[in-house]
Coordinates of C-alpha atoms in Angstrom, one line a residue:
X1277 CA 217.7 168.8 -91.7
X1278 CA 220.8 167.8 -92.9
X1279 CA 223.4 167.1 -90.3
X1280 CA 227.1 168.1 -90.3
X1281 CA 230.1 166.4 -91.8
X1282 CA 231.7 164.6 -89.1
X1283 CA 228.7 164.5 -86.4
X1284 CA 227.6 161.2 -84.9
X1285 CA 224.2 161.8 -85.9
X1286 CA 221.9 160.3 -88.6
X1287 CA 221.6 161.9 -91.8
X1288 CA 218.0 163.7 -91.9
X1289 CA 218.2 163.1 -95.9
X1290 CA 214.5 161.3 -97.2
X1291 CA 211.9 163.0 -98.2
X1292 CA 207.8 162.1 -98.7
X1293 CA 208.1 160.9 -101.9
X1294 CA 211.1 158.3 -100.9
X1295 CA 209.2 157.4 -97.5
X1296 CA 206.4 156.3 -99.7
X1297 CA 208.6 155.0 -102.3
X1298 CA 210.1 152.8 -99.5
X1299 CA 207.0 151.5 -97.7
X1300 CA 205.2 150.7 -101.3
X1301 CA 208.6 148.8 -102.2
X1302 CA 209.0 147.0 -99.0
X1303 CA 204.8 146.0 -98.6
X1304 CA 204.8 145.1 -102.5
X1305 CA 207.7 142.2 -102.1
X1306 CA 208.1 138.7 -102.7
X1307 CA 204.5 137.7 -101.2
X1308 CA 202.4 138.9 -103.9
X1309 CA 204.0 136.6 -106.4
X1310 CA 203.4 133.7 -104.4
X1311 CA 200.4 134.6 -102.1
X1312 CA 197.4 133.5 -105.0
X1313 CA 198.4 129.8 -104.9
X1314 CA 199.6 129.4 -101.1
X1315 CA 196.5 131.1 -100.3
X1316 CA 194.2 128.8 -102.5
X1317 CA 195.9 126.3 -101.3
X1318 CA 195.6 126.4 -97.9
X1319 CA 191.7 128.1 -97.1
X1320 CA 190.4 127.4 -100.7
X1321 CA 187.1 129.0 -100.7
X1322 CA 187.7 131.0 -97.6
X1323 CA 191.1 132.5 -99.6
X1324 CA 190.1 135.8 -100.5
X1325 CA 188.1 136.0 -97.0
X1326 CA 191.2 135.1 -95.3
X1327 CA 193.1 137.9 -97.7
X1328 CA 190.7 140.7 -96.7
X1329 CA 190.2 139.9 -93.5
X1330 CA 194.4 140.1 -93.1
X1331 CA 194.1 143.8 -94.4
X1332 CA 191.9 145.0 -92.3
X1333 CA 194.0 143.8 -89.4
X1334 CA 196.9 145.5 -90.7
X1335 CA 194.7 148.3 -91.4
X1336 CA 194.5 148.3 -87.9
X1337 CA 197.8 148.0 -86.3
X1338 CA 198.5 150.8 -89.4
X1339 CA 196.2 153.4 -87.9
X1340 CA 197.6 152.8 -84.2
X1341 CA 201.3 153.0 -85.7
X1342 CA 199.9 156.4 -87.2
X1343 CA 198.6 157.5 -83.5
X1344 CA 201.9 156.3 -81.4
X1345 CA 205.1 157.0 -83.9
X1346 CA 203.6 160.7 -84.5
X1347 CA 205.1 161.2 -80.7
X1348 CA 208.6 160.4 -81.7
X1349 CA 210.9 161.3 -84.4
X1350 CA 214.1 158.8 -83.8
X1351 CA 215.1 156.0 -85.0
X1352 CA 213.6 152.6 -83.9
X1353 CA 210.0 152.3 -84.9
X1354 CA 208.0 149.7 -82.7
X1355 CA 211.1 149.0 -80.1
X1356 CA 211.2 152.4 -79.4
X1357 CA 207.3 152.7 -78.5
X1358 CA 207.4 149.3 -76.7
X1359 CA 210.2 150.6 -74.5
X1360 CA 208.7 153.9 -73.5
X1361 CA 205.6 152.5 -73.0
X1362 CA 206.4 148.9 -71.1
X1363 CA 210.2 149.5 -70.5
X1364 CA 213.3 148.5 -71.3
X1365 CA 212.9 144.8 -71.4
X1366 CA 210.4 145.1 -73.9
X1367 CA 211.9 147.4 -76.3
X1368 CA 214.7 145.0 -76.5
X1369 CA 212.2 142.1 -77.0
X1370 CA 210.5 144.1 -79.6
X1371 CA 213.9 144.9 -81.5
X1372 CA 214.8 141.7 -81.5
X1373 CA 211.6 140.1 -82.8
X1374 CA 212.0 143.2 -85.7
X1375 CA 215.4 141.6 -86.4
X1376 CA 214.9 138.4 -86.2
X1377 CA 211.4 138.6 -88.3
X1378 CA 213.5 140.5 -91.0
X1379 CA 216.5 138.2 -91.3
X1380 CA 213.5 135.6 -92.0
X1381 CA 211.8 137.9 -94.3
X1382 CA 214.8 138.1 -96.0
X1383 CA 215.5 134.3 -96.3
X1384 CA 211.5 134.3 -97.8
X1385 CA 211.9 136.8 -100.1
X1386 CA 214.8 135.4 -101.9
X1387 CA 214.2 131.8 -102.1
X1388 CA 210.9 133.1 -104.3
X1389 CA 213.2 135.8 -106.1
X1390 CA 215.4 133.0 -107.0
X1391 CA 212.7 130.9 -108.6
X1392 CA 211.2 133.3 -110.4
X1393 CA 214.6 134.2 -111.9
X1394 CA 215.1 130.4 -112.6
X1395 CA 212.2 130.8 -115.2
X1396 CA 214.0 133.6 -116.8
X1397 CA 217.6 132.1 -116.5
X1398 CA 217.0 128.2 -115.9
X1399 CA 220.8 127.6 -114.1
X1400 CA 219.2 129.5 -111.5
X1401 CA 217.9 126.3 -110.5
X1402 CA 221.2 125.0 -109.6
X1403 CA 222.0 125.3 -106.4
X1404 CA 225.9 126.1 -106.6
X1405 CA 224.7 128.9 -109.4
X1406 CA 221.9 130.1 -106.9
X1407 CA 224.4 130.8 -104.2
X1408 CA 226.6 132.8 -106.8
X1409 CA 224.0 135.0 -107.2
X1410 CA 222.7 135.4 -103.9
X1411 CA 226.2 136.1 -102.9
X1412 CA 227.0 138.7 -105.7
X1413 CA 223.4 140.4 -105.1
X1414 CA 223.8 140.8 -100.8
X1415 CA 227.3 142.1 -101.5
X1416 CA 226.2 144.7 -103.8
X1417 CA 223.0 146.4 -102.0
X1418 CA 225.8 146.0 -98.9
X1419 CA 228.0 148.6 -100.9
X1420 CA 225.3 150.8 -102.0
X1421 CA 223.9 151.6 -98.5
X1422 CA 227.3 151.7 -97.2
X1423 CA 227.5 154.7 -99.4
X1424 CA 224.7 156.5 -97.4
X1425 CA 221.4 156.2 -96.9
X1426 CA 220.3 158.5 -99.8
X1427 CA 221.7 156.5 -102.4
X1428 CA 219.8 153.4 -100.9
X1429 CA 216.7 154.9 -101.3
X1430 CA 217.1 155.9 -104.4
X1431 CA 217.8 152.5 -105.7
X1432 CA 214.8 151.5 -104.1
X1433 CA 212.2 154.3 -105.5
X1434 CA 213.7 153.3 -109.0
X1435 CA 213.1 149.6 -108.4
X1436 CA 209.5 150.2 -107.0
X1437 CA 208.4 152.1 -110.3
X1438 CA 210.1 149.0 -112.2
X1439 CA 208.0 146.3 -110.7
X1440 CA 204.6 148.5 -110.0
X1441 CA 203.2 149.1 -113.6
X1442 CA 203.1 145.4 -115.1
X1443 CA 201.3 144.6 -111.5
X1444 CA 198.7 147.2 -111.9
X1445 CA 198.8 146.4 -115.2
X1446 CA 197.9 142.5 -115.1
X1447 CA 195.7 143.1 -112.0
X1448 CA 193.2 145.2 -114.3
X1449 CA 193.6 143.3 -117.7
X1450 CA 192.9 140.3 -115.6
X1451 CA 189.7 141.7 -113.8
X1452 CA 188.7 143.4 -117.0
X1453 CA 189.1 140.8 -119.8
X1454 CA 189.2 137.6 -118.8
X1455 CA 186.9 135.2 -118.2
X1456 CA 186.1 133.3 -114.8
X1457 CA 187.8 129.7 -115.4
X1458 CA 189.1 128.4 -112.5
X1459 CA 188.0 129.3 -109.0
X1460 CA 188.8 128.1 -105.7
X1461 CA 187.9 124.9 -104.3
X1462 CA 184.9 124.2 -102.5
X1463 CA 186.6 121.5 -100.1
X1464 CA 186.5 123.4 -96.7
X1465 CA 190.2 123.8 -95.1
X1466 CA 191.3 122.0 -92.1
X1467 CA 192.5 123.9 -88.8
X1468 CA 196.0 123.8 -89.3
X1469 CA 195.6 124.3 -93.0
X1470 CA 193.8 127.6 -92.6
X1471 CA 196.3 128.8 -89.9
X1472 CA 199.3 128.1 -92.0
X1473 CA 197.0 130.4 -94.8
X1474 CA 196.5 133.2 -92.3
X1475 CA 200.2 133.4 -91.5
X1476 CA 200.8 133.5 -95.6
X1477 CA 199.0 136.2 -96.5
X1478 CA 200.2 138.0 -93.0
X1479 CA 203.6 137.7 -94.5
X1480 CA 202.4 139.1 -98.0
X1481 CA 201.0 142.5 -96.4
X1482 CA 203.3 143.3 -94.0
X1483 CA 206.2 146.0 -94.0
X1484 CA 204.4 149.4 -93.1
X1485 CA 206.2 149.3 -89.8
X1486 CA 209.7 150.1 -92.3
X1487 CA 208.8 154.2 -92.4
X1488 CA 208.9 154.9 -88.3
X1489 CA 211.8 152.4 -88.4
X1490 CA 213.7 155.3 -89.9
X1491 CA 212.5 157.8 -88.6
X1492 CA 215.6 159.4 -87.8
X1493 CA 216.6 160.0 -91.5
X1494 CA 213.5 161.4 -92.7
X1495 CA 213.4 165.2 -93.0
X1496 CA 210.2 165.8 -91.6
X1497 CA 209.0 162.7 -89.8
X1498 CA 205.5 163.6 -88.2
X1499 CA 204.0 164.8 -91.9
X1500 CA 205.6 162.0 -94.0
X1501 CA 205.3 159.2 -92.1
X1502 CA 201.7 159.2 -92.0
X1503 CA 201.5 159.4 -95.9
X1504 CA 204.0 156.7 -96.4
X1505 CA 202.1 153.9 -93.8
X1506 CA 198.3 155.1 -94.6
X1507 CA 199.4 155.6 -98.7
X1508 CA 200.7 151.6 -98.5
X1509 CA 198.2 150.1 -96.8
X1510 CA 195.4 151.3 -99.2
X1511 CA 197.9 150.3 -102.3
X1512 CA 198.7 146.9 -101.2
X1513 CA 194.9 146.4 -100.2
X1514 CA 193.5 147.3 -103.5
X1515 CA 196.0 145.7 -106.2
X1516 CA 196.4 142.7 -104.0
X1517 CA 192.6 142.0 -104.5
X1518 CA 192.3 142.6 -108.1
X1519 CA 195.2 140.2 -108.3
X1520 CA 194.1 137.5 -106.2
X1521 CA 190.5 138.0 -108.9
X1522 CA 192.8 137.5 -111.6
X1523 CA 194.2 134.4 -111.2
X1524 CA 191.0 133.2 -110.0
X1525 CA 190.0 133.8 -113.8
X1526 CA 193.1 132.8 -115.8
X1527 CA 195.0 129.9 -113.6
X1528 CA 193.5 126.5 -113.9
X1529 CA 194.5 124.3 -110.8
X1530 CA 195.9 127.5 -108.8
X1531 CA 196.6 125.8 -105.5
X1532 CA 199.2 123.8 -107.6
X1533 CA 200.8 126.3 -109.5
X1534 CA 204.6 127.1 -108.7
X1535 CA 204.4 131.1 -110.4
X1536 CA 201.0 132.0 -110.4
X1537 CA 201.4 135.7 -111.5
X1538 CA 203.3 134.7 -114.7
X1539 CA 200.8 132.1 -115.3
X1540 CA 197.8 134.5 -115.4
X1541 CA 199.9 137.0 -118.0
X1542 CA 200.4 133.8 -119.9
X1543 CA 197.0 133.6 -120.5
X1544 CA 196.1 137.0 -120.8
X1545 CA 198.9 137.8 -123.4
X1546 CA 201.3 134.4 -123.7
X1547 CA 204.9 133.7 -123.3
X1548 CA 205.9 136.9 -123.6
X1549 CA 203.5 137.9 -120.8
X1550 CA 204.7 134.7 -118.4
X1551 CA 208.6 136.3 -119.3
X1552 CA 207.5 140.0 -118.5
X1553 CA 205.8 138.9 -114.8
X1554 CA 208.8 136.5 -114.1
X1555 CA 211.4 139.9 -114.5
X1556 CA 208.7 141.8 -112.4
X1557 CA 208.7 139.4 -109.6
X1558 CA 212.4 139.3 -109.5
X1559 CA 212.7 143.3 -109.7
X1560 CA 210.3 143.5 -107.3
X1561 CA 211.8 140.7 -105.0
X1562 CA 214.8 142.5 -105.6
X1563 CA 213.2 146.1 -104.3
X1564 CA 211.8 144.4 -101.3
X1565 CA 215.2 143.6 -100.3
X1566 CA 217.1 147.0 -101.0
X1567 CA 214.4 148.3 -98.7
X1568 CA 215.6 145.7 -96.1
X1569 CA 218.8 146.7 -96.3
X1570 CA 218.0 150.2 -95.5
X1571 CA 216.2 149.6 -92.5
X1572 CA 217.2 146.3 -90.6
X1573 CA 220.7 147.3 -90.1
X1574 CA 218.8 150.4 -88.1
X1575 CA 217.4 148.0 -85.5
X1576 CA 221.0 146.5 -85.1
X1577 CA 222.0 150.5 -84.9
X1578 CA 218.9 151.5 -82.1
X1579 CA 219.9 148.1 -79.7
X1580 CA 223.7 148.8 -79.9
X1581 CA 222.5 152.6 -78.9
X1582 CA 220.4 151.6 -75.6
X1583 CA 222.6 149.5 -74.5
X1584 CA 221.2 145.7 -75.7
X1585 CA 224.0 144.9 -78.1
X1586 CA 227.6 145.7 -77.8
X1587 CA 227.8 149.3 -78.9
X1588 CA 230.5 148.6 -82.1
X1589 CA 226.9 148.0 -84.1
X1590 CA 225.9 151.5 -82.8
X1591 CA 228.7 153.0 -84.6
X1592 CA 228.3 155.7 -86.9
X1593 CA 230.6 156.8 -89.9
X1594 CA 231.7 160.2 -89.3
X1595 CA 231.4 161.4 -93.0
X1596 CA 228.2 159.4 -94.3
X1597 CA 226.5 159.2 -91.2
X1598 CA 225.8 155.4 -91.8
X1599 CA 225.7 152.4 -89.1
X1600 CA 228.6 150.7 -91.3
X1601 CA 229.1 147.5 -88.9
X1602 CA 225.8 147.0 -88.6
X1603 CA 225.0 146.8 -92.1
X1604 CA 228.0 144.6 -92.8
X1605 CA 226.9 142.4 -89.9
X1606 CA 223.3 142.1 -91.2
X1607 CA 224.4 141.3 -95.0
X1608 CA 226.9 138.0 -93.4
X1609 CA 223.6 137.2 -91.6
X1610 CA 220.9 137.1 -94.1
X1611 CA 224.0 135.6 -96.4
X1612 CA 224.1 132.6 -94.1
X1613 CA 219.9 132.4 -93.8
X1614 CA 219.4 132.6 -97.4
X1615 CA 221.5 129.9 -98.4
X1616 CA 220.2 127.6 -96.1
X1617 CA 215.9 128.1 -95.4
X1618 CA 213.3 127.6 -97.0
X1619 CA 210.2 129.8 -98.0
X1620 CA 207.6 128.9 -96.1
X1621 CA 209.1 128.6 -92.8
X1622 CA 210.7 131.7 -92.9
X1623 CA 207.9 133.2 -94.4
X1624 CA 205.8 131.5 -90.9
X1625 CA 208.4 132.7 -88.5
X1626 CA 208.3 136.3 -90.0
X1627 CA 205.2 136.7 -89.6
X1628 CA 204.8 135.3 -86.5
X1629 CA 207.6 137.5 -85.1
X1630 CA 206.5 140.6 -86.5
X1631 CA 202.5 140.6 -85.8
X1632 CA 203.9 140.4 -82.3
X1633 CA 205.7 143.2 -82.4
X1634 CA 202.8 145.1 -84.0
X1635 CA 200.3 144.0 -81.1
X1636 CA 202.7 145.6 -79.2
X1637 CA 202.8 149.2 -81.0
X1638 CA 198.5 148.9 -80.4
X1639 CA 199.2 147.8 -77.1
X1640 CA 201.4 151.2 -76.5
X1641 CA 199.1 153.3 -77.8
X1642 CA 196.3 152.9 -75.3
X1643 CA 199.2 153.2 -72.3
X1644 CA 201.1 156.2 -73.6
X1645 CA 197.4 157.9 -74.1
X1646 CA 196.7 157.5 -70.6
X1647 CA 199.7 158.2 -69.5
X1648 CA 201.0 161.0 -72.0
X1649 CA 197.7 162.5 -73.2
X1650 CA 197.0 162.7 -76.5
X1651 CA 199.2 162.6 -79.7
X1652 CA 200.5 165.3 -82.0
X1653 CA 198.0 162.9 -84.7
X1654 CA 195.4 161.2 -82.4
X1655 CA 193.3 158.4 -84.3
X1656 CA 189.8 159.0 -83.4
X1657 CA 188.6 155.7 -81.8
X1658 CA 192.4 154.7 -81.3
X1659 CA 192.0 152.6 -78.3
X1660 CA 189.0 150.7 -80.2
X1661 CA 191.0 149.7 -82.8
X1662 CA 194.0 148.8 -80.6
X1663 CA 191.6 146.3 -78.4
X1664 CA 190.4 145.1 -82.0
X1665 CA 193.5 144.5 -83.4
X1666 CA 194.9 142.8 -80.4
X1667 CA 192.0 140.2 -80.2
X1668 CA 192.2 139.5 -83.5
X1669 CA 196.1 139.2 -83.5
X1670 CA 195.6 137.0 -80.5
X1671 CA 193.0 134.4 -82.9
X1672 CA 196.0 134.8 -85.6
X1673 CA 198.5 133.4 -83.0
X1674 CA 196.3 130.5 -81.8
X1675 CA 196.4 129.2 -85.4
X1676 CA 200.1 129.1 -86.0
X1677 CA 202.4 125.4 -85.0
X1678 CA 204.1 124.7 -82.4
X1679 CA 207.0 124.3 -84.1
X1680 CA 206.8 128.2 -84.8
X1681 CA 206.0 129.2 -81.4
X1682 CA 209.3 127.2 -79.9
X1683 CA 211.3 128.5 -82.1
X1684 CA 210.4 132.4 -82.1
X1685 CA 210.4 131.4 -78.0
X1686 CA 213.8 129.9 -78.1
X1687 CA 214.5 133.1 -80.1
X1688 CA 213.4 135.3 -77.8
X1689 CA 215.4 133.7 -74.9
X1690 CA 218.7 133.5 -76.3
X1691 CA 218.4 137.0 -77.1
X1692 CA 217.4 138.3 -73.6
X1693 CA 220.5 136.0 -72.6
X1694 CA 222.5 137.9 -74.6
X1695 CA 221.8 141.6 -73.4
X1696 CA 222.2 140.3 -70.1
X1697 CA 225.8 139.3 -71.0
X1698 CA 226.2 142.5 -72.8
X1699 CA 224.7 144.8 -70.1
X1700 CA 226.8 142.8 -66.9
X1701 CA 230.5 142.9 -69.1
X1702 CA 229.1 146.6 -70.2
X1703 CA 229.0 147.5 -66.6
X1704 CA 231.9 149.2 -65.1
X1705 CA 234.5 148.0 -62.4
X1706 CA 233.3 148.5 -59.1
X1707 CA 235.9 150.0 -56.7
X1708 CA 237.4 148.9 -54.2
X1709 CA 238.0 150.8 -51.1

């Protein structure tokens, strides 16, 4: 459904193929390119352990998202659920960790998009030159989605094509032809070690949530969105694998190596391979974020609408039916992230933030069924897997520092301070008598 010129409604204008498009993009993003040696590094022989074992989870909290956004079709993903099923409070506190988590995604994602490109273009490495680019690349996904949301999507379907084939492409070659030189290390990873592992390959397979986040620009939520979580999960899950198994093969001293995806095609087919993977992993970093920019200024759009931020980000252009202020707002924001983080403590925080805010999605499911009966697409053992998922999310979150749990606390805090500021000054004059 197509809505009218002039309304102050959403444009209903993506279809199956870009809600897949978009959640392939947004899973298949900077981690990937980075994931192989943080991993080995940090759980050595337990890293591809630690890798499955991370998609199965979000195999998990995937199959209850399936179960709880098939009873709405608005926009809002996990705030929305967390709100109807815990209320108001805890929507906001789920938006806000979605928000938060993807203005730290954002940081992550670039900083690795950014080196990669540095092997391609070397004053990349500069850091005056770095911010150029950063600057001139925000500022033009900003225009594009400010355009509508159909021509964002677009860009993103054509840069997930770009980036997918040399990934399959070295994940099978490397599987298939090379031979096994360099696994991990035998050493057995301390606790904080294999914690700070956990969170990295989190961050690396993480993103389904992106499809019921826009829910309410998708023409026909409750048959797409499935396809575009479900069809994800199982990409990520299998190329991610065969990837990890190729560098195993074709990367001496992996926990050590700065690109490890353009060092394993420089083995498999030399420079020109290394060259090839370093343009995938910035087309692909680059994909990742025009995905971002699609759906983060959406959270900014579903606050301002119930009320938890003040309601200018909730504004709508009346002829391309885009949240314009809010996706200004978000590209200053992630402008002023990006040019100061660094990887992996944005990558921690995000990760962090956002497997809480997918317990919570498992969490709703097992209230709204008892509450609401069951959904338009119930997930036969649903409430098993949400108890599952939660445990094990709960075991993710007692690895992580303390450092990461102030922060996303302190986070967390200043944001409820906020609403409350917003919601009392929101409030109108009481009269006198």
């Amino acid at each position: 459904m197509l809505t009218k010129a002039g309304s102050t409604e959403l444009l209903r204008g993506l279809g199956r193929t870009d809600i897949v498009a978009l959640t392939l993009n947004n899973m298949i993003g900077a981690g990937i390119f980075t994931l192989p040696a943080a991993l080995v590094a940090g759980a050595g022989r337990w890293s591809l352990a630690i890798l499955l074992m991370t998609i199965v989870l979000v195999s998990l909290m995937a199959l209850c998202t399936v179960e709880v956004e098939s009873r709405y079709d608005v926009t809002g993903g996990p705030m929305i659920y967390a709100g109807s099923a815990f209320g108001p409070l805890a929507g906001f506190v789920v938006g806000w960790l979605m928000y938060l988590s993807r203005l730290a995604a954002f940081g992550a994602i670039a900083a690795i998009m950014l080196d990669y490109g540095a092997g391609l273009w070397p004053p990349l490495g500069v850091a005056a030159v770095r911010t150029l680019a950063i600057t001139v690349f925000i500022v033009t996904l900003a225009v594009i989605n400010l355009h509508g949301v159909v021509q964002g999507a677009l860009a993103s379907n054509i840069l997930t094509a770009l980036k997918l084939l040399p990934l399959v492409l070295l994940a099978f070659a490397g599987v298939g032809l090379a031979g096994w030189t360099s696994g991990p290390s035998l050493a057995s990873p301390s606790f904080d070690e294999l914690g700070g592992a956990v969170f990295i390959a989190f961050f690396a397979c993480m993103g389904f949530e992106q499809a019921p986040v826009i829910a309410g620009e998708a023409r026909n939520p409750h048959r797409d969105l499935p396809a575009g979580i479900l069809g994800g999960i199982v990409g990520v899950g299998v190329l991610y694998t065969l990837l990890m198994l190729a560098c195993f093969q074709t990367v001496p001293d992996l926990a050590h190596a700065r690109r490890p995806l353009a060092d394993a095609a420089a083995a498999l087919v030399g420079p020109q391979g290394a060259t090839v993977m370093s343009l995938t992993a910035v087309l692909s970093c680059a994909g990742s974020l025009s995905v971002w920019m699609i759906v983060s200024p959406r959270v900014l759009y579903a606050l301002a609408g119930q009320g938890d931020l003040p309601h200018v980000f909730g504004r709508l252009d009346p002829i391309r039916h885009i949240p314009g202020v809010a996706i200004v707002s978000s590209a200053m924001l992630v402008w002023l992230l990006t040019v100061s983080g660094t990887f992996v403590y944005l990558a921690t925080f995000s990760a962090m933030a956002r497997l809480l805010m997918y317990a919570s999605t498992c969490a709703a499911l097992i209230v709204l069924r008892r509450r609401d009966g069951p959904a338009p697409i119930p997930i036969p053992l649903g409430p098993l897997w949400s108890v599952l998922a939660l445990v094990c999310s709960l075991l993710a979150l007692g690895t992580t520092t303390g450092t990461a749990v102030r922060d996303v606390s302190i986070a967390i805090g200043l944001g409820w301070a906020g609403r409350t500021a917003v919601r009392h000054w929101s409030k109108p004059p009481v009269a006198v008598l």
